[in-house]
Amino acid sequence: MNRKLVITFFLIFSSIFIVVYSISTNAAPPPPTPPADENEREIIERAVLNAIDGQREYVLGYLVNDIQIADVQLSQDESWGVVYLEKIDPQTGEVLPSEPGLAFAQWTGSDWEVTLPTDPGWIDLVRSAPEDLLTDEYKISYIEMYQIEILSAQATYSGYLLPWEAGRMVYLSQSTGHDQYIPSGSAHYSFDFYISKTMYQLRASKAGTVWRTRWGVPNGDDSDMGNYIVLKDTSTSPTTYQLYLHLAQNSIPVELRTEGAFVSQGQFIGIADDTGQSTGHHLHFHVHTNPNSYWGTSVDITFDDVDINGGRPRRESDLKYCTRPGDVCNQFRNFYISGNGAPGDTTPPTGDLFEPATGFMANSPSVHVEGWSFDEESGLNHARLIAFYDNAWHEVGDEISNIAFSLDWDMCTSDVPDGPVSLALRVWDNAGNPTLGLPGLTHIIKNYSCVAATPACKPGLDQAGIYSDSDFQGDCQILDLGEYSQLSPNIDNDIESIQVGANVVAELFNHADFTGRSETIIQDESDLEDNPIGVNQITSIKVSAKSMSPAAPVVLISPNNGEQFPSGSSLSFSWRDPGG
């Protein structure tokens, strides 16, 4: 029986083997079919590259750089695609580490419609993109970066050092070139520093206190904004915030993960990596004034260890984006060597005010101030008296270099309004460390109404008056109705305030012959500092009757002739001001 059972099993097994072998030899399996979404990704890539080629002639970033696709991601229903763009150095062929550009592709039913970062309606797609493509956190970071800003002359902040150890050479991938992918201009004064495919240690560019930190995002994770440390600097007015972005996971020292921790210039703060929206290992660094987020609109800064452009690193591809008043792009270099040494003095200086006392009632224009400032380690560098009024801190008087000091402050000269005024000190030591907080803080009441200064000269109803100082003071000149293509040398580029008669308007130009940046003034301006034209910038002026119709625009800058826009897009128009 056992022998028959073995023979039976052998026959059954042989039959199965013959059938399987016959199937496998007679019909070879077909090659695997690529997944549908893989095919769509290739189609989207071609559509995006075609869109870039179509804009290459008039979008500067596409003209001066090679662009390649870093990644394409599809929504679950395959009706949306997001495309990450990266820039290629045309000379070396290397990817320039920076924040990636973000393009969108939407399925119309017959093809993919592409929207690039420079296209109208792009920011609306960021807001409405499916959650499985862009998380809310990711959207917020892009919306903050792309928030539209008014382009005007801004203050420049100094005293920074390149944020890595002294003697090391690091490369710049872009500065003003951030405008290529962030056309709002919020990152115009930012810097992307890198060493090819290398993580490197970072040092504080300037002293401050820890304001915000994030250290838990894994290296290479691009799902959100990445790791960062933000240092608060109260030595500036307004307070500034230094953003160091794309740091390696857990590289921020434990003692610097607490808000308020003091950081000296040159102190180790973390390691540059590629966490968050990044095309490679690099540090994104900029300074802003927004206390409500890690990100804010960048402000112009200068590095003491950069010997070109007044301390502003630039590479040649940035030149096309140096379009703002005050931009300096005269020399270019791809690499920079830091002078940021390890700090020897890590203790901030101190100071105090002992006069006037809190509650002092000032019944005259002048208030007497006495105090002291000191640093035990590197020594006192200087101090400044500051005063809070008109919702801002203002520096008062000259720098103070003595340990003990006294001065008399004329509040009327500073245009201080009646009411409460706060006084305090800012102190710096020789290592660049500022004081913490507001040493000597005291509060007084201004109880004296200042007599308004009489204008240096007074224009008539059909005239304009220009002044070399604010508040209609200093050298002045009366202008009748007419055109002034070149102001006289004593007032050219030396105007800080202007008055216009009731019947006229004044058209101000920062170049001769009514060219360059312009602004129309229809009412008195006691201080042109906050105006688009700025102070000490005016070279030619037109004074016209208000009853005259304004001249029609002669050159439309944007949108471009023949440009097409998706339905529902918001359009912005800009043109050359012909004057009048």
Coordinates of C-alpha atoms in Angstrom, one line a residue:
M1 CA 0.0 0.0 0.0
N2 CA 2.8 2.4 0.8
R3 CA 4.5 1.8 -2.5
K4 CA 1.2 2.5 -4.4
L5 CA 0.7 5.8 -2.4
V6 CA 4.2 7.0 -3.3
I7 CA 3.7 6.2 -7.0
T8 CA 0.3 8.1 -7.0
F9 CA 1.8 11.2 -5.4
F10 CA 4.7 11.1 -7.9
L11 CA 2.3 11.0 -10.9
I12 CA 0.2 13.9 -9.6
F13 CA 3.3 16.1 -8.9
S14 CA 4.7 15.3 -12.4
S15 CA 1.4 16.3 -14.0
I16 CA 1.4 19.7 -12.2
F17 CA 5.0 20.4 -13.1
I18 CA 4.4 19.7 -16.8
V19 CA 1.4 22.0 -16.9
V20 CA 3.2 24.9 -15.1
Y21 CA 6.3 24.4 -17.3
S22 CA 4.2 24.4 -20.5
I23 CA 2.5 27.7 -19.5
S24 CA 5.8 29.4 -18.5
T25 CA 7.5 28.4 -21.8
N26 CA 4.6 29.0 -24.2
A27 CA 3.6 32.5 -23.0
A28 CA 6.3 34.9 -21.6
P29 CA 4.8 37.7 -19.4
P30 CA 4.6 41.2 -20.9
P31 CA 6.9 43.9 -19.7
P32 CA 5.5 45.9 -16.6
T33 CA 3.4 48.9 -17.4
P34 CA 4.6 52.1 -15.8
P35 CA 2.1 53.4 -13.2
A36 CA -0.3 56.1 -14.5
D37 CA 1.0 58.7 -12.1
E38 CA 4.6 58.2 -13.3
N39 CA 3.5 59.0 -16.8
E40 CA 1.6 62.0 -15.6
R41 CA 4.7 63.3 -13.8
E42 CA 6.7 63.1 -17.0
I43 CA 3.9 65.0 -18.9
I44 CA 3.8 67.7 -16.1
E45 CA 7.6 68.1 -16.2
R46 CA 7.5 68.8 -19.9
A47 CA 4.6 71.3 -19.5
V48 CA 6.5 73.2 -16.8
L49 CA 9.8 73.3 -18.7
N50 CA 7.8 74.6 -21.8
A51 CA 6.2 77.3 -19.6
I52 CA 9.6 78.3 -18.3
D53 CA 11.0 78.5 -21.9
G54 CA 8.0 80.6 -22.8
Q55 CA 8.9 83.1 -20.1
R56 CA 12.7 83.0 -20.4
E57 CA 13.0 86.2 -22.4
Y58 CA 11.3 88.4 -19.9
V59 CA 11.7 86.6 -16.5
L60 CA 15.2 87.5 -15.4
G61 CA 15.7 84.4 -13.2
Y62 CA 15.0 82.0 -16.1
L63 CA 17.3 84.0 -18.3
V64 CA 20.4 84.0 -16.1
N65 CA 20.1 80.5 -14.6
D66 CA 19.4 77.0 -15.8
I67 CA 16.3 75.5 -14.2
Q68 CA 15.6 71.9 -13.6
I69 CA 12.8 69.9 -12.0
A70 CA 13.7 68.6 -8.5
D71 CA 10.4 66.7 -7.9
V72 CA 6.8 66.4 -9.0
Q73 CA 4.0 65.3 -6.6
L74 CA 0.4 64.5 -7.5
S75 CA -2.7 64.9 -5.4
Q76 CA -4.6 61.7 -4.6
D77 CA -7.3 62.4 -7.3
E78 CA -4.5 63.3 -9.8
S79 CA -6.1 66.7 -10.6
W80 CA -3.3 68.7 -9.0
G81 CA 0.4 68.6 -9.2
V82 CA 3.1 70.6 -7.4
V83 CA 6.5 70.9 -9.0
Y84 CA 9.7 71.9 -7.1
L85 CA 12.2 73.9 -9.2
E86 CA 15.9 74.3 -8.5
K87 CA 18.5 76.5 -10.1
I88 CA 21.6 75.3 -11.8
D89 CA 24.9 77.3 -11.9
P90 CA 25.4 77.6 -15.7
Q91 CA 29.2 77.7 -15.2
T92 CA 29.7 74.7 -12.9
G93 CA 26.5 72.7 -13.5
E94 CA 25.9 72.4 -9.8
V95 CA 22.6 72.8 -8.1
L96 CA 22.6 76.1 -6.2
P97 CA 21.4 75.3 -2.7
S98 CA 18.5 77.6 -1.9
E99 CA 14.7 77.5 -1.2
P100 CA 13.1 75.7 -4.2
G101 CA 10.7 77.4 -6.5
L102 CA 7.1 76.0 -6.4
A103 CA 5.0 75.6 -9.5
F104 CA 1.5 74.3 -9.9
A105 CA -0.1 72.1 -12.5
Q106 CA -3.9 71.7 -12.8
W107 CA -5.7 69.2 -15.0
T108 CA -8.2 70.9 -17.3
G109 CA -9.7 67.8 -18.7
S110 CA -7.5 67.8 -21.8
D111 CA -4.1 69.0 -20.6
W112 CA -2.1 70.3 -17.6
E113 CA -2.3 74.1 -17.0
V114 CA 1.0 75.4 -15.4
T115 CA 1.3 78.3 -13.0
L116 CA 4.8 79.5 -12.2
P117 CA 5.8 81.6 -9.2
T118 CA 6.0 84.7 -11.4
D119 CA 2.4 84.2 -12.8
P120 CA -0.6 86.1 -11.5
G121 CA -2.8 84.0 -9.2
W122 CA 0.1 81.9 -8.0
I123 CA -0.5 82.8 -4.3
D124 CA -4.2 81.9 -4.7
L125 CA -3.2 78.4 -5.7
V126 CA -0.9 78.1 -2.6
R127 CA -4.0 78.8 -0.4
S128 CA -6.3 76.4 -2.3
A129 CA -3.9 73.5 -3.0
P130 CA -5.1 70.1 -1.6
E131 CA -4.0 69.3 1.9
D132 CA -2.3 66.1 0.7
L133 CA 0.0 68.2 -1.5
L134 CA 0.7 71.2 0.8
T135 CA 0.0 71.0 4.5
D136 CA -1.4 74.1 6.3
E137 CA 2.0 74.7 7.9
Y138 CA 3.7 74.6 4.5
K139 CA 1.1 77.0 3.1
I140 CA 1.6 79.4 5.9
S141 CA 5.4 79.5 5.4
Y142 CA 5.0 80.2 1.7
I143 CA 2.3 82.8 2.2
E144 CA 4.6 84.6 4.7
M145 CA 7.5 84.5 2.3
Y146 CA 5.3 85.8 -0.6
Q147 CA 3.4 88.5 1.3
I148 CA 3.4 91.5 -1.0
E149 CA 5.5 94.3 0.3
I150 CA 5.7 98.0 -0.7
L151 CA 9.1 98.6 -2.3
S152 CA 10.7 101.7 -0.8
A153 CA 14.0 102.9 0.6
Q154 CA 14.7 101.2 3.9
A155 CA 17.1 101.6 6.8
T156 CA 20.4 99.7 6.7
Y157 CA 21.5 97.8 9.8
S158 CA 25.2 97.2 10.4
G159 CA 27.6 95.4 12.7
Y160 CA 27.1 91.8 11.4
L161 CA 29.7 89.2 10.7
L162 CA 29.4 86.3 8.3
P163 CA 27.7 83.5 10.3
W164 CA 30.4 80.8 10.3
E165 CA 33.9 80.5 12.0
A166 CA 36.7 82.9 11.1
G167 CA 38.9 81.8 8.2
R168 CA 36.5 79.5 6.5
M169 CA 35.4 80.0 2.9
V170 CA 31.7 79.5 2.1
Y171 CA 29.9 80.1 -1.1
L172 CA 26.9 82.4 -1.9
S173 CA 24.1 80.9 -4.1
Q174 CA 21.9 84.0 -4.1
S175 CA 21.1 87.3 -2.3
T176 CA 18.8 89.7 -4.1
G177 CA 18.2 86.8 -6.5
H178 CA 15.6 85.5 -4.1
D179 CA 13.2 87.7 -6.0
Q180 CA 13.2 85.2 -8.8
Y181 CA 11.1 82.7 -6.8
I182 CA 9.7 85.2 -4.2
P183 CA 8.5 88.1 -6.4
S184 CA 6.8 89.8 -3.5
G185 CA 10.3 90.9 -2.5
S186 CA 10.1 89.7 1.2
A187 CA 13.4 87.9 0.8
H188 CA 15.1 90.6 -1.2
Y189 CA 17.8 91.2 1.4
S190 CA 18.3 87.5 2.3
F191 CA 21.4 85.4 1.7
D192 CA 21.9 81.7 0.9
F193 CA 25.3 80.4 2.0
Y194 CA 26.6 76.9 1.2
I195 CA 29.5 74.5 0.9
S196 CA 28.8 72.0 -1.8
K197 CA 27.2 68.8 -0.3
T198 CA 28.5 69.7 3.1
M199 CA 27.1 70.6 6.5
Y200 CA 29.0 73.2 8.4
Q201 CA 29.0 74.9 11.8
L202 CA 27.3 78.3 12.3
R203 CA 28.1 81.2 14.5
A204 CA 25.9 84.1 15.6
S205 CA 26.3 86.9 13.1
K206 CA 25.5 89.5 15.8
A207 CA 24.7 89.2 19.5
G208 CA 21.2 88.9 20.8
T209 CA 18.8 86.7 22.8
V210 CA 17.0 83.6 21.6
W211 CA 13.5 84.4 20.4
R212 CA 12.3 81.3 18.6
T213 CA 13.8 77.8 17.9
R214 CA 12.9 74.6 16.2
W215 CA 15.3 71.6 16.2
G216 CA 13.3 68.3 15.7
V217 CA 12.9 68.1 11.9
P218 CA 14.9 65.2 10.5
N219 CA 17.7 66.0 8.1
G220 CA 16.5 65.9 4.5
D221 CA 12.9 66.3 5.6
D222 CA 11.2 68.9 3.3
S223 CA 7.7 68.5 4.6
D224 CA 7.6 71.9 6.3
M225 CA 9.9 74.9 7.0
G226 CA 12.7 73.0 8.7
N227 CA 14.7 73.8 11.8
Y228 CA 15.7 77.3 12.7
I229 CA 16.9 79.7 15.4
V230 CA 15.8 83.3 15.6
L231 CA 17.9 85.8 17.7
K232 CA 16.3 89.0 19.0
D233 CA 18.4 92.2 18.9
T234 CA 17.0 95.0 21.0
S235 CA 20.0 97.2 20.2
T236 CA 18.3 98.4 17.0
S237 CA 15.2 100.5 16.5
P238 CA 12.9 98.9 15.7
T239 CA 13.9 95.6 17.3
T240 CA 15.4 93.2 14.7
Y241 CA 15.3 89.4 14.4
Q242 CA 18.1 87.3 12.9
L243 CA 16.7 84.2 11.1
Y244 CA 19.0 81.2 10.6
L245 CA 17.1 78.6 8.6
H246 CA 17.6 74.9 7.4
L247 CA 19.6 73.8 10.5
A248 CA 20.4 70.1 11.1
Q249 CA 18.2 68.1 13.5
N250 CA 19.2 68.6 17.2
S251 CA 22.2 70.8 16.3
I252 CA 21.0 73.8 18.2
P253 CA 22.8 73.6 21.6
V254 CA 20.5 72.6 24.5
E255 CA 21.3 75.8 26.4
L256 CA 20.0 77.9 23.4
R257 CA 16.6 76.2 23.2
T258 CA 15.2 78.5 25.8
E259 CA 13.7 81.9 24.9
G260 CA 15.7 84.7 26.4
A261 CA 19.1 82.9 26.5
F262 CA 21.9 85.3 25.7
V263 CA 24.0 84.7 22.6
S264 CA 27.3 86.5 21.9
Q265 CA 28.5 87.4 18.4
G266 CA 30.6 84.4 17.2
Q267 CA 29.0 81.9 19.5
F268 CA 28.2 78.4 18.0
I269 CA 24.4 78.2 17.3
G270 CA 23.9 75.1 15.1
I271 CA 24.8 73.3 11.9
A272 CA 23.7 74.2 8.3
D273 CA 21.8 71.4 6.7
D274 CA 18.9 71.0 4.3
T275 CA 15.8 70.6 6.5
G276 CA 12.6 72.1 5.2
Q277 CA 12.2 73.8 1.8
S278 CA 15.8 73.4 0.5
T279 CA 17.5 72.1 -2.6
G280 CA 20.7 71.2 -0.7
H281 CA 22.8 71.9 2.3
H282 CA 22.8 75.6 3.0
L283 CA 22.1 78.4 5.4
H284 CA 19.3 80.8 4.7
F285 CA 20.0 84.0 6.7
H286 CA 18.2 87.3 6.9
V287 CA 17.2 89.9 9.3
H288 CA 13.6 91.2 9.8
T289 CA 11.4 93.2 12.2
N290 CA 8.4 90.9 12.6
P291 CA 7.9 89.8 16.2
N292 CA 5.0 87.5 15.4
S293 CA 6.7 84.8 13.3
Y294 CA 10.0 83.2 12.6
W295 CA 9.7 84.8 9.1
G296 CA 9.5 88.4 8.3
T297 CA 10.3 90.8 5.4
S298 CA 14.0 91.0 5.2
V299 CA 15.8 94.3 5.8
D300 CA 19.1 95.6 4.3
I301 CA 22.2 94.7 6.4
T302 CA 25.9 94.9 6.0
F303 CA 28.7 92.6 7.2
D304 CA 31.8 94.1 8.7
D305 CA 34.0 91.3 7.2
V306 CA 32.7 91.7 3.6
D307 CA 34.9 94.1 1.6
I308 CA 32.6 94.7 -1.4
N309 CA 29.4 96.6 -1.9
G310 CA 29.7 98.3 1.4
G311 CA 29.5 94.9 3.2
R312 CA 26.8 93.2 1.0
P313 CA 27.7 89.8 -0.5
R314 CA 26.6 89.5 -4.1
R315 CA 27.1 87.1 -7.0
E316 CA 26.7 88.1 -10.6
S317 CA 23.2 86.5 -11.0
D318 CA 22.0 89.0 -8.3
L319 CA 22.6 92.0 -10.5
K320 CA 19.3 91.6 -12.4
Y321 CA 17.4 91.9 -9.2
C322 CA 19.2 95.0 -7.7
T323 CA 16.3 97.2 -8.5
R324 CA 15.4 98.9 -5.2
P325 CA 16.5 102.4 -4.0
G326 CA 19.7 102.0 -2.2
D327 CA 20.6 98.6 -3.7
V328 CA 24.4 98.2 -4.0
C329 CA 25.6 95.7 -6.6
N330 CA 28.9 97.0 -8.0
Q331 CA 31.1 94.0 -7.3
F332 CA 30.5 90.3 -7.4
R333 CA 32.1 87.2 -5.8
N334 CA 30.9 83.6 -5.4
F335 CA 32.8 82.9 -2.1
Y336 CA 33.3 84.7 1.2
I337 CA 35.8 84.2 4.1
S338 CA 34.4 84.9 7.5
G339 CA 36.1 87.1 10.2
N340 CA 33.7 85.8 12.9
G341 CA 36.0 84.5 15.7
A342 CA 34.8 82.7 18.8
P343 CA 33.8 85.2 21.5
G344 CA 36.1 85.8 24.4
D345 CA 33.5 87.9 26.3
T346 CA 30.1 86.3 26.7
T347 CA 28.7 88.6 29.4
P348 CA 26.6 91.6 28.4
P349 CA 27.4 95.1 29.7
T350 CA 25.2 96.9 32.3
G351 CA 24.0 100.4 33.0
D352 CA 21.5 102.5 34.8
L353 CA 19.8 105.9 35.0
F354 CA 19.5 107.6 38.4
E355 CA 18.0 110.9 37.1
P356 CA 15.2 111.8 36.3
A357 CA 13.2 109.7 38.7
T358 CA 10.1 107.9 37.6
G359 CA 7.1 110.2 37.8
F360 CA 9.1 113.4 37.1
M361 CA 7.0 116.2 35.7
A362 CA 8.9 118.1 32.9
N363 CA 7.5 121.6 32.9
S364 CA 10.2 123.0 30.5
P365 CA 11.6 122.0 27.1
S366 CA 14.7 120.4 28.7
V367 CA 15.1 117.4 31.0
H368 CA 18.4 116.6 32.8
V369 CA 19.6 113.0 32.5
E370 CA 22.4 111.3 34.6
G371 CA 23.5 107.7 34.6
W372 CA 26.3 105.2 34.1
S373 CA 27.3 102.2 31.9
F374 CA 30.0 99.5 32.4
D375 CA 31.5 96.2 31.2
E376 CA 33.9 94.2 33.3
E377 CA 35.4 91.9 30.7
S378 CA 36.1 93.4 27.3
G379 CA 35.4 96.9 28.4
L380 CA 32.8 99.6 27.6
N381 CA 32.5 100.5 23.9
H382 CA 29.6 103.1 24.0
A383 CA 26.1 103.7 25.3
R384 CA 23.1 105.6 23.9
L385 CA 20.2 107.2 25.7
I386 CA 16.9 106.2 24.2
A387 CA 13.4 107.6 24.6
F388 CA 10.0 106.1 23.9
Y389 CA 7.3 108.4 22.3
D390 CA 5.1 108.3 19.2
N391 CA 5.0 104.5 19.7
A392 CA 8.7 104.0 19.0
W393 CA 12.1 104.1 20.6
H394 CA 14.3 107.0 19.5
E395 CA 18.0 107.5 20.1
V396 CA 18.7 110.7 21.9
G397 CA 21.9 112.8 21.6
D398 CA 25.4 111.5 20.8
E399 CA 27.2 108.2 21.7
I400 CA 28.3 108.1 25.3
S401 CA 31.8 106.7 25.9
N402 CA 32.3 107.6 29.6
I403 CA 31.3 105.3 32.4
A404 CA 29.4 108.1 34.2
F405 CA 27.6 110.7 32.1
S406 CA 25.1 113.6 32.3
L407 CA 23.3 115.5 29.6
D408 CA 20.4 117.9 29.0
W409 CA 17.8 116.7 26.4
D410 CA 15.7 119.3 24.6
M411 CA 12.4 117.5 24.0
C412 CA 11.0 120.3 21.7
T413 CA 14.0 119.8 19.3
S414 CA 13.1 116.1 19.1
D415 CA 9.3 117.0 18.5
V416 CA 8.3 115.0 21.6
P417 CA 4.5 115.2 22.1
D418 CA 3.0 116.2 25.5
G419 CA 2.3 113.2 27.8
P420 CA 4.2 110.1 29.0
V421 CA 7.8 109.5 27.9
S422 CA 10.0 106.6 28.8
L423 CA 13.8 106.7 29.0
A424 CA 16.4 103.9 29.1
L425 CA 19.9 103.0 28.0
R426 CA 21.5 100.8 25.3
V427 CA 25.0 99.8 26.0
W428 CA 27.6 97.8 24.0
D429 CA 30.9 96.3 25.1
N430 CA 34.1 95.9 23.0
A431 CA 33.1 92.3 22.1
G432 CA 29.9 93.6 20.4
N433 CA 27.6 92.4 23.2
P434 CA 24.6 94.7 23.9
T435 CA 22.8 95.0 27.2
L436 CA 19.8 92.8 27.9
G437 CA 16.4 94.5 28.3
L438 CA 16.1 98.2 29.0
P439 CA 18.5 99.2 31.8
G440 CA 17.7 102.3 33.7
L441 CA 14.1 102.3 32.5
T442 CA 12.2 105.3 33.9
H443 CA 9.0 107.1 33.0
I444 CA 8.3 110.8 33.0
I445 CA 5.6 113.2 31.9
K446 CA 6.2 116.0 29.4
N447 CA 4.0 118.8 30.6
Y448 CA 5.2 121.6 28.4
S449 CA 3.7 122.6 25.0
C450 CA 6.4 123.5 22.5
V451 CA 6.1 126.5 20.3
A452 CA 5.9 125.4 16.7
A453 CA 8.9 126.4 14.7
T454 CA 8.2 129.0 12.0
P455 CA 8.9 127.7 8.5
A456 CA 12.2 129.0 7.0
C457 CA 10.2 130.4 4.1
K458 CA 6.5 130.3 3.2
P459 CA 5.2 129.4 -0.3
G460 CA 2.1 131.2 -1.7
L461 CA -1.1 129.5 -3.0
D462 CA 0.5 128.9 -6.4
Q463 CA 4.0 128.0 -5.2
A464 CA 5.9 125.1 -3.6
G465 CA 8.6 125.4 -0.9
I466 CA 11.5 122.9 -0.6
Y467 CA 13.6 122.6 2.6
S468 CA 17.0 121.0 3.4
D469 CA 15.8 119.8 6.8
S470 CA 12.7 118.2 8.2
D471 CA 9.8 120.3 9.6
F472 CA 10.3 122.9 6.9
Q473 CA 13.6 124.1 8.3
G474 CA 17.1 124.6 7.0
D475 CA 18.0 126.1 3.5
C476 CA 14.8 126.7 1.6
Q477 CA 13.8 127.7 -2.0
I478 CA 10.4 128.9 -3.3
L479 CA 9.3 127.4 -6.7
D480 CA 6.8 129.0 -8.9
L481 CA 4.6 127.2 -11.4
G482 CA 6.9 125.5 -13.9
E483 CA 9.5 122.8 -14.6
Y484 CA 12.9 122.6 -12.9
S485 CA 14.9 120.0 -14.8
Q486 CA 18.0 120.4 -12.6
L487 CA 17.8 122.0 -9.1
S488 CA 20.5 124.4 -8.0
P489 CA 23.6 122.8 -6.4
N490 CA 22.8 124.1 -2.9
I491 CA 19.5 122.2 -2.8
D492 CA 20.0 119.3 -5.3
N493 CA 19.8 115.9 -3.4
D494 CA 19.4 117.9 -0.2
I495 CA 15.6 118.0 0.4
E496 CA 14.0 116.6 3.5
S497 CA 10.6 118.4 3.6
I498 CA 8.3 120.2 1.2
Q499 CA 5.2 122.5 1.3
V500 CA 2.8 122.9 -1.5
G501 CA 0.3 125.8 -2.0
A502 CA -3.4 125.1 -2.0
N503 CA -3.6 125.5 -5.9
V504 CA -0.6 123.3 -6.9
V505 CA 0.9 119.8 -6.9
A506 CA 4.6 119.0 -7.0
E507 CA 6.1 116.1 -9.0
L508 CA 9.4 115.0 -7.5
F509 CA 12.1 113.1 -9.5
N510 CA 15.3 111.6 -8.2
H511 CA 17.2 112.1 -11.5
A512 CA 17.6 115.2 -13.7
D513 CA 15.2 115.9 -16.6
F514 CA 12.2 114.3 -14.8
T515 CA 13.5 110.8 -14.9
G516 CA 14.0 108.0 -12.4
R517 CA 11.8 107.3 -9.4
S518 CA 9.0 109.9 -9.0
E519 CA 6.3 110.9 -6.5
T520 CA 3.5 113.4 -6.7
I521 CA 3.0 115.6 -3.6
I522 CA -0.5 117.1 -3.0
Q523 CA -0.1 118.3 0.6
D524 CA 2.7 119.4 3.0
E525 CA 5.2 116.7 3.9
S526 CA 7.2 117.6 7.0
D527 CA 9.6 114.6 6.6
L528 CA 10.1 112.7 3.4
E529 CA 11.9 109.9 5.1
D530 CA 8.9 107.6 4.9
N531 CA 7.9 108.6 1.4
P532 CA 8.8 106.4 -1.7
I533 CA 11.0 109.3 -3.0
G534 CA 13.0 109.4 0.3
V535 CA 15.1 112.2 1.7
N536 CA 18.0 113.9 -0.1
Q537 CA 17.1 112.2 -3.4
I538 CA 15.4 114.9 -5.4
T539 CA 17.1 116.4 -8.5
S540 CA 14.2 117.7 -10.7
I541 CA 10.7 119.0 -9.9
K542 CA 7.6 120.0 -11.8
V543 CA 5.1 122.4 -10.1
S544 CA 1.7 122.2 -11.8
A545 CA -1.8 123.6 -11.1
K546 CA -4.2 121.2 -9.5
S547 CA -6.7 122.1 -12.1
M548 CA -4.6 120.5 -14.9
S549 CA -5.4 117.0 -16.0
P550 CA -2.7 114.4 -15.2
A551 CA -0.6 113.3 -18.2
A552 CA -1.5 109.9 -19.7
P553 CA 1.0 107.1 -19.1
V554 CA 3.4 106.6 -22.0
V555 CA 5.0 103.3 -21.2
L556 CA 3.2 100.3 -19.7
I557 CA 5.7 98.2 -17.7
S558 CA 3.4 95.3 -16.9
P559 CA 1.6 93.3 -17.8
N560 CA 3.5 92.4 -21.0
N561 CA 1.9 92.8 -24.4
G562 CA 0.0 89.7 -25.3
E563 CA 0.3 88.1 -21.8
Q564 CA -2.6 85.8 -20.9
F565 CA -4.2 85.3 -17.5
P566 CA -6.3 82.5 -16.1
S567 CA -10.0 83.3 -15.4
G568 CA -10.4 85.0 -12.1
S569 CA -6.8 86.3 -11.8
S570 CA -6.1 89.6 -10.0
L571 CA -4.2 92.0 -12.2
S572 CA -1.7 94.6 -11.3
F573 CA -0.7 97.4 -13.7
S574 CA 2.4 99.6 -13.6
W575 CA 3.7 102.3 -15.9
R576 CA 6.3 105.0 -16.3
D577 CA 5.1 108.3 -14.8
P578 CA 5.4 110.9 -17.6
G579 CA 5.1 113.7 -15.0
G580 CA 2.2 115.9 -14.1

